[in-house]
PDB file of C-alpha atoms in Angstrom:
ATOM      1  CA  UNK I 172     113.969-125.811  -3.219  1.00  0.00           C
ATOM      2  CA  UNK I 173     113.661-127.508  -6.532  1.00  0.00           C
ATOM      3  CA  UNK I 174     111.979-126.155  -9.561  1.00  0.00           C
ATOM      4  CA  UNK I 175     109.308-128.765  -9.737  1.00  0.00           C
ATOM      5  CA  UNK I 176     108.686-128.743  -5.820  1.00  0.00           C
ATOM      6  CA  UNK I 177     107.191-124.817  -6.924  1.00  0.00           C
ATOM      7  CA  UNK I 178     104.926-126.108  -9.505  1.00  0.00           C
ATOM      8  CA  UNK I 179     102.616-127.732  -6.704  1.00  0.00           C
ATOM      9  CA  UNK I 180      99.296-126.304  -5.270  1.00  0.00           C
ATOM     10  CA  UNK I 181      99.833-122.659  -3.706  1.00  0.00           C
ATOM     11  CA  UNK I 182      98.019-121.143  -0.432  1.00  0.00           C
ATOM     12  CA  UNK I 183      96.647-117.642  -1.635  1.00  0.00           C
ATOM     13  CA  UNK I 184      95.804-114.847   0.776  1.00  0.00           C
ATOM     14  CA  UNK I 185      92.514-115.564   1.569  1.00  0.00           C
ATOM     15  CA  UNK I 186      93.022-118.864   1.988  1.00  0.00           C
ATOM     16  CA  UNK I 187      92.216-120.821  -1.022  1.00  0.00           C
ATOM     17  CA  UNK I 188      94.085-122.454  -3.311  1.00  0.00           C
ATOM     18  CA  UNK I 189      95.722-121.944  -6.752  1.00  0.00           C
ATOM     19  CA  UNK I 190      97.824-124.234  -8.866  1.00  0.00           C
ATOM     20  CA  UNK I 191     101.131-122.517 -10.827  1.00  0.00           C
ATOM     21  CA  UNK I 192     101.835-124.722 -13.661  1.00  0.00           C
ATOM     22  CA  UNK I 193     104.090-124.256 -16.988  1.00  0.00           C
ATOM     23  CA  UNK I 194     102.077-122.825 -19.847  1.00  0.00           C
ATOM     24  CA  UNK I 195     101.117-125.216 -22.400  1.00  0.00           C
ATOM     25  CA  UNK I 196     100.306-124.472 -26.044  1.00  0.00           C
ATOM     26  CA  UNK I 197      96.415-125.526 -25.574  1.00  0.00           C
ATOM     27  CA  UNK I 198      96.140-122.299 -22.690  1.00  0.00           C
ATOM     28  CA  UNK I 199      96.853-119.697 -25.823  1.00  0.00           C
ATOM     29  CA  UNK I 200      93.339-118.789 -25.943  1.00  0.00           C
ATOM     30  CA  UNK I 201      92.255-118.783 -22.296  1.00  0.00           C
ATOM     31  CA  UNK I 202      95.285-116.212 -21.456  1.00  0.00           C
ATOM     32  CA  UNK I 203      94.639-114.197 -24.409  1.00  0.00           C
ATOM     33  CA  UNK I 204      91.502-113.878 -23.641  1.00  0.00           C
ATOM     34  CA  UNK I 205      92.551-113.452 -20.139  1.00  0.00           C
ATOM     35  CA  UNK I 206      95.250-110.482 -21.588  1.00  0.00           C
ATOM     36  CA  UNK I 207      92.686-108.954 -23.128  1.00  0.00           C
ATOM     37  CA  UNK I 208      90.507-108.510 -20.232  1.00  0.00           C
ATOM     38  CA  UNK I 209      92.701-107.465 -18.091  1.00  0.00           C
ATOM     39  CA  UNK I 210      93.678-104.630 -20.556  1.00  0.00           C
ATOM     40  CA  UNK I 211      89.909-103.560 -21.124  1.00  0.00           C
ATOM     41  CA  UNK I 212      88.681-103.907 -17.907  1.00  0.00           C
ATOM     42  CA  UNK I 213      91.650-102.341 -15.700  1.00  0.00           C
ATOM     43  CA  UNK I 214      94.829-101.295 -18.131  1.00  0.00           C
ATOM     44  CA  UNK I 215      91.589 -98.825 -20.066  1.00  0.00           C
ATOM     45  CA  UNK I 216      91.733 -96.783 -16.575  1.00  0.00           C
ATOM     46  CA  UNK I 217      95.542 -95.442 -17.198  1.00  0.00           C
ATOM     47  CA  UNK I 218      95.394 -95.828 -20.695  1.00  0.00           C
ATOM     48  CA  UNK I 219      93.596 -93.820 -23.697  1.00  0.00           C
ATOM     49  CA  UNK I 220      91.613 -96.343 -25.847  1.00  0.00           C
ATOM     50  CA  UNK I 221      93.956 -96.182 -29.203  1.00  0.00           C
ATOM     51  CA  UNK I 222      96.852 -97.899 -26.725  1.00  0.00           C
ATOM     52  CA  UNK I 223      94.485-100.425 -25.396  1.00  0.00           C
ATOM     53  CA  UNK I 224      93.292-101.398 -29.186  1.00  0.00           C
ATOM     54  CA  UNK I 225      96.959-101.758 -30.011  1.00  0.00           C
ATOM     55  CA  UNK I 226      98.124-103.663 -27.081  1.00  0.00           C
ATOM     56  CA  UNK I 227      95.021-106.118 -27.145  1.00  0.00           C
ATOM     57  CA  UNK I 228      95.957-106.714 -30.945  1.00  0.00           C
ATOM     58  CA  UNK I 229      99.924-107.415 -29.951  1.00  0.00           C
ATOM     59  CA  UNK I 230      98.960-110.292 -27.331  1.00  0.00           C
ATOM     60  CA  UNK I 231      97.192-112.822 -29.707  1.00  0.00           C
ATOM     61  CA  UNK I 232      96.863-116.255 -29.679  1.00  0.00           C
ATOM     62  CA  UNK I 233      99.582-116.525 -31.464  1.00  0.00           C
ATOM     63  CA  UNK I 234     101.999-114.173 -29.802  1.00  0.00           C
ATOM     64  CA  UNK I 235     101.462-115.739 -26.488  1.00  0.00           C
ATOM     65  CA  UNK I 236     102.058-119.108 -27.808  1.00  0.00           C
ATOM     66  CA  UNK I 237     105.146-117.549 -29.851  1.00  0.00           C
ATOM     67  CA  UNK I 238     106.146-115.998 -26.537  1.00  0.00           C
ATOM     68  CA  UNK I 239     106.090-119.149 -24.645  1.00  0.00           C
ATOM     69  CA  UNK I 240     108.348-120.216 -26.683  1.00  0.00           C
ATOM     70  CA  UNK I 241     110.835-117.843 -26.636  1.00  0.00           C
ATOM     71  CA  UNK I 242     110.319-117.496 -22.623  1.00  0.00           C
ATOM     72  CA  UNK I 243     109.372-119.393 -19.395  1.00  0.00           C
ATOM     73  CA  UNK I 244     105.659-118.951 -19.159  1.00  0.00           C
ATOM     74  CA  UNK I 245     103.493-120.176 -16.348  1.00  0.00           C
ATOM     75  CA  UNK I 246      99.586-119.815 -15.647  1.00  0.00           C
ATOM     76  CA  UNK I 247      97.736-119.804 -12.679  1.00  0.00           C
ATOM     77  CA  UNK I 248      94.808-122.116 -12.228  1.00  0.00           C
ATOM     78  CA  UNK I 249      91.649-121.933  -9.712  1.00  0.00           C
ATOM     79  CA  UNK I 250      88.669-122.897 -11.675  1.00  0.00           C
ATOM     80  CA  UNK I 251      90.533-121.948 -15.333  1.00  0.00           C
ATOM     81  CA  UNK I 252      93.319-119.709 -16.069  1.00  0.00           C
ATOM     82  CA  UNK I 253      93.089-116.643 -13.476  1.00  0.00           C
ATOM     83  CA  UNK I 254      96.672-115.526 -13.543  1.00  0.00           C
ATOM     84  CA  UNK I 255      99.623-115.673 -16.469  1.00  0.00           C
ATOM     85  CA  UNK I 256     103.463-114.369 -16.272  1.00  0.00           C
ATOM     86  CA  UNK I 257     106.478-114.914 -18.118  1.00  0.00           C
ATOM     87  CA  UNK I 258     110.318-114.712 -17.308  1.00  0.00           C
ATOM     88  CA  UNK I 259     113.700-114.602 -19.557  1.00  0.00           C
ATOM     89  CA  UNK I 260     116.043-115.394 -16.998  1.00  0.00           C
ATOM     90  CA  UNK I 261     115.931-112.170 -14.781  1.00  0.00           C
ATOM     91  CA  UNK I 262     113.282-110.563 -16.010  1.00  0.00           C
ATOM     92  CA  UNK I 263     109.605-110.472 -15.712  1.00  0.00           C
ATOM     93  CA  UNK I 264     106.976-110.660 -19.233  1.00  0.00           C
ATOM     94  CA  UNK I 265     103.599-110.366 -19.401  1.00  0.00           C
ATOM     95  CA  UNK I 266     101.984-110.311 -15.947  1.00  0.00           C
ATOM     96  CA  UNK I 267      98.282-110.715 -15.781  1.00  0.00           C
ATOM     97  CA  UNK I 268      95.683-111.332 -12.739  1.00  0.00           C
ATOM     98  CA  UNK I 269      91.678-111.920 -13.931  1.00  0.00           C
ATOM     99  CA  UNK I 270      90.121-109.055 -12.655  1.00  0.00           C
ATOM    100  CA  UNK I 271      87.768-110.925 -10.611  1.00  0.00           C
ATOM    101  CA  UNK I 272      90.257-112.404  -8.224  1.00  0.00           C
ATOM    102  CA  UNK I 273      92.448-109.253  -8.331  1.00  0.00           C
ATOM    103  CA  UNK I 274      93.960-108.452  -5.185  1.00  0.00           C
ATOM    104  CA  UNK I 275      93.651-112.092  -3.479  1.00  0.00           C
ATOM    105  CA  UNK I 276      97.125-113.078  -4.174  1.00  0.00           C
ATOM    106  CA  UNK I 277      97.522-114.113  -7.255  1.00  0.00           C
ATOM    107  CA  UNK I 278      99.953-111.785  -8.485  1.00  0.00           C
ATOM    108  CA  UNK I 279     102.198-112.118  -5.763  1.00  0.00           C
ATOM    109  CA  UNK I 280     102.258-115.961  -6.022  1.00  0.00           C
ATOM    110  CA  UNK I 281     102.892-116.002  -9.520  1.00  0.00           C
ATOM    111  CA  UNK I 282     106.055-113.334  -8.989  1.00  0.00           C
ATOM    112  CA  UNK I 283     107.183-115.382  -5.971  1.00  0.00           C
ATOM    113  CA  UNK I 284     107.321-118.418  -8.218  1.00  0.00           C
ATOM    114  CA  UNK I 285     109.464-116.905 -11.033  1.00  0.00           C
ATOM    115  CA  UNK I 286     111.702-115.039  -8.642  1.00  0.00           C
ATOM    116  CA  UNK I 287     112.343-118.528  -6.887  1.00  0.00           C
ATOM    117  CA  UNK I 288     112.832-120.104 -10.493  1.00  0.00           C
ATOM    118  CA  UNK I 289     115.680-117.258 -11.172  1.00  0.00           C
ATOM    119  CA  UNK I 290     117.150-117.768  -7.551  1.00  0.00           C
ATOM    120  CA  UNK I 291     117.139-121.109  -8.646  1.00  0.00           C
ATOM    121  CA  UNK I 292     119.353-120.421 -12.152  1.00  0.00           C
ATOM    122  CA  UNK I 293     121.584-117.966  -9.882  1.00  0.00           C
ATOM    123  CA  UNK I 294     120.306-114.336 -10.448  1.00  0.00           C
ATOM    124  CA  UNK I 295     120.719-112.268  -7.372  1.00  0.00           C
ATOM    125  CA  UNK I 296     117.847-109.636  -8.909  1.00  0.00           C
ATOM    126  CA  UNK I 297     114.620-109.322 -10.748  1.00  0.00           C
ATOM    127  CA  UNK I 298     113.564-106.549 -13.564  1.00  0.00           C
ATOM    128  CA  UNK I 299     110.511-106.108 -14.587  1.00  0.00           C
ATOM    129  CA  UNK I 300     108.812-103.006 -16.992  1.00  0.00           C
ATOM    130  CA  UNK I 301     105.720-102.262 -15.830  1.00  0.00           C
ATOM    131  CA  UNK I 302     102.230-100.071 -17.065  1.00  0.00           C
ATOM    132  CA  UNK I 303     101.155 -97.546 -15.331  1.00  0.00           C
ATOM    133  CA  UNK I 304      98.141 -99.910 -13.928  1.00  0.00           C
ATOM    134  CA  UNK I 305     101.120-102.044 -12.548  1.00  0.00           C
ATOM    135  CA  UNK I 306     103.543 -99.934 -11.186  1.00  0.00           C
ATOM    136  CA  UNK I 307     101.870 -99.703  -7.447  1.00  0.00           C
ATOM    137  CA  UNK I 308     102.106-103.477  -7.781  1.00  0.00           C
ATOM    138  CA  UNK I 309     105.256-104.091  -8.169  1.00  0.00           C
ATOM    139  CA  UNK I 310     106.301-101.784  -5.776  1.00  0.00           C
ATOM    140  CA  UNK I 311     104.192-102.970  -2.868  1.00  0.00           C
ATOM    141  CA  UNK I 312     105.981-106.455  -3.629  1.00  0.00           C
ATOM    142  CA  UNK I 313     109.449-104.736  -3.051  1.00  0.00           C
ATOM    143  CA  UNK I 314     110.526-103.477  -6.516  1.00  0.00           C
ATOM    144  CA  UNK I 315     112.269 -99.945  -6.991  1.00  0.00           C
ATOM    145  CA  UNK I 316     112.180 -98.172  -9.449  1.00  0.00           C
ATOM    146  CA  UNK I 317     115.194 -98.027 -11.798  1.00  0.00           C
ATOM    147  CA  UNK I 318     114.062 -95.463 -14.922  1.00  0.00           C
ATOM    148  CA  UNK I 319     110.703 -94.935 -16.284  1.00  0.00           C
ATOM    149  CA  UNK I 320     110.439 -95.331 -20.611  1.00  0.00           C
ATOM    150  CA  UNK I 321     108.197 -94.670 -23.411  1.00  0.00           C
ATOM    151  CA  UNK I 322     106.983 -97.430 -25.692  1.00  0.00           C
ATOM    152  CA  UNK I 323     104.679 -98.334 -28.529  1.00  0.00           C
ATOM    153  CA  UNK I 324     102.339 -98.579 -25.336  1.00  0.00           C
ATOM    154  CA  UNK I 325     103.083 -95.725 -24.099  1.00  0.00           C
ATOM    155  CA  UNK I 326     104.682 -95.043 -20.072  1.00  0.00           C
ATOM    156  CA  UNK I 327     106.807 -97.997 -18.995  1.00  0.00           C
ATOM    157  CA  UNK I 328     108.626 -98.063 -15.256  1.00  0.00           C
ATOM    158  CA  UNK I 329     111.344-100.153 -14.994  1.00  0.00           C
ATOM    159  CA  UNK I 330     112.330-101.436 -11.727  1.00  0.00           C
ATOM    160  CA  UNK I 331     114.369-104.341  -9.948  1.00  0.00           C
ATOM    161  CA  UNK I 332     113.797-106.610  -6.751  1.00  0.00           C
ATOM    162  CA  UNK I 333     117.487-107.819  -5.101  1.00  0.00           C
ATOM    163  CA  UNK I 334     116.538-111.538  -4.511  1.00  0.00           C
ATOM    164  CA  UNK I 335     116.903-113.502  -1.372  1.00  0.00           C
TER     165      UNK I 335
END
């Protein structure tokens, strides 16, 4: 499988479609804004509002263009940006579903693609940290966990995926 051939249209769970694509510097605002509501919406459930305040004002425009830089970045795309995550070779940054098409598949498809992409480059395993919000995620997709951490964010679990 080559890298582009995963950067075509996508079959999500219930059917539909959605399009993984590379980030490009003109998305900045849309998955901000995306970030942000994600955080506000679901991340406020785990998290006490002080951490929220501080995370929303660490993924800016210009962070997430900065951080597309620095990493791979892809977006999702099913009527505008409904899905964002990054990788550094093995491991996962900045994972983000809109909450209105949480749970459809869109999370799964975008960590399927940049587990493929790593495959691809020769890693034999994924890491990812993830929020407390996140953590049943991950590890309904197959992740363990490896350690658990506190940040600037507060709780962080770390865990890996052996790829295929």
């Amino acid at each position: 499988m080559s890298a582009g051939s995963l950067l075509k249209a996508d079959h999500r769970q219930d059917g539909s479609m959605a399009t993984i694509r590379p980030f490009d510097s003109p998305d900045a605002p849309a998955v901000a804004a995306l970030i942000e509501r994600c955080l506000r919406e679901v991340n406020s459930r785990d998290y006490p509002s002080e951490v929220i305040e501080r995370m929303c004002d660490h993924f800016t425009e210009q962070r997430i263009t900065e951080l597309a830089i620095q990493r791979q970045m892809v977006v999702a795309e099913d009527d505008g940006i409904v899905g964002t995550v990054s990788r550094d070779g093995n491991k996962v940054y900045t994972m983000f579903v809109h909450p209105r098409v949480a749970r459809r598949g869109i999370g799964r498809l975008l960590m399927r693609h940049v587990e493929a992409l790593a495959a691809i480059d020769g890693y034999d395993h994924m890491e990812t940290g993830a929020s407390i919000t996140g953590h049943d995620f991950y590890r309904r997709l197959g992740y363990i966990d490896v350690r658990s951490t506190e940040t600037e964010f507060g709780l962080n679990y770390i865990l890996r995926r052996s790829l295929p």
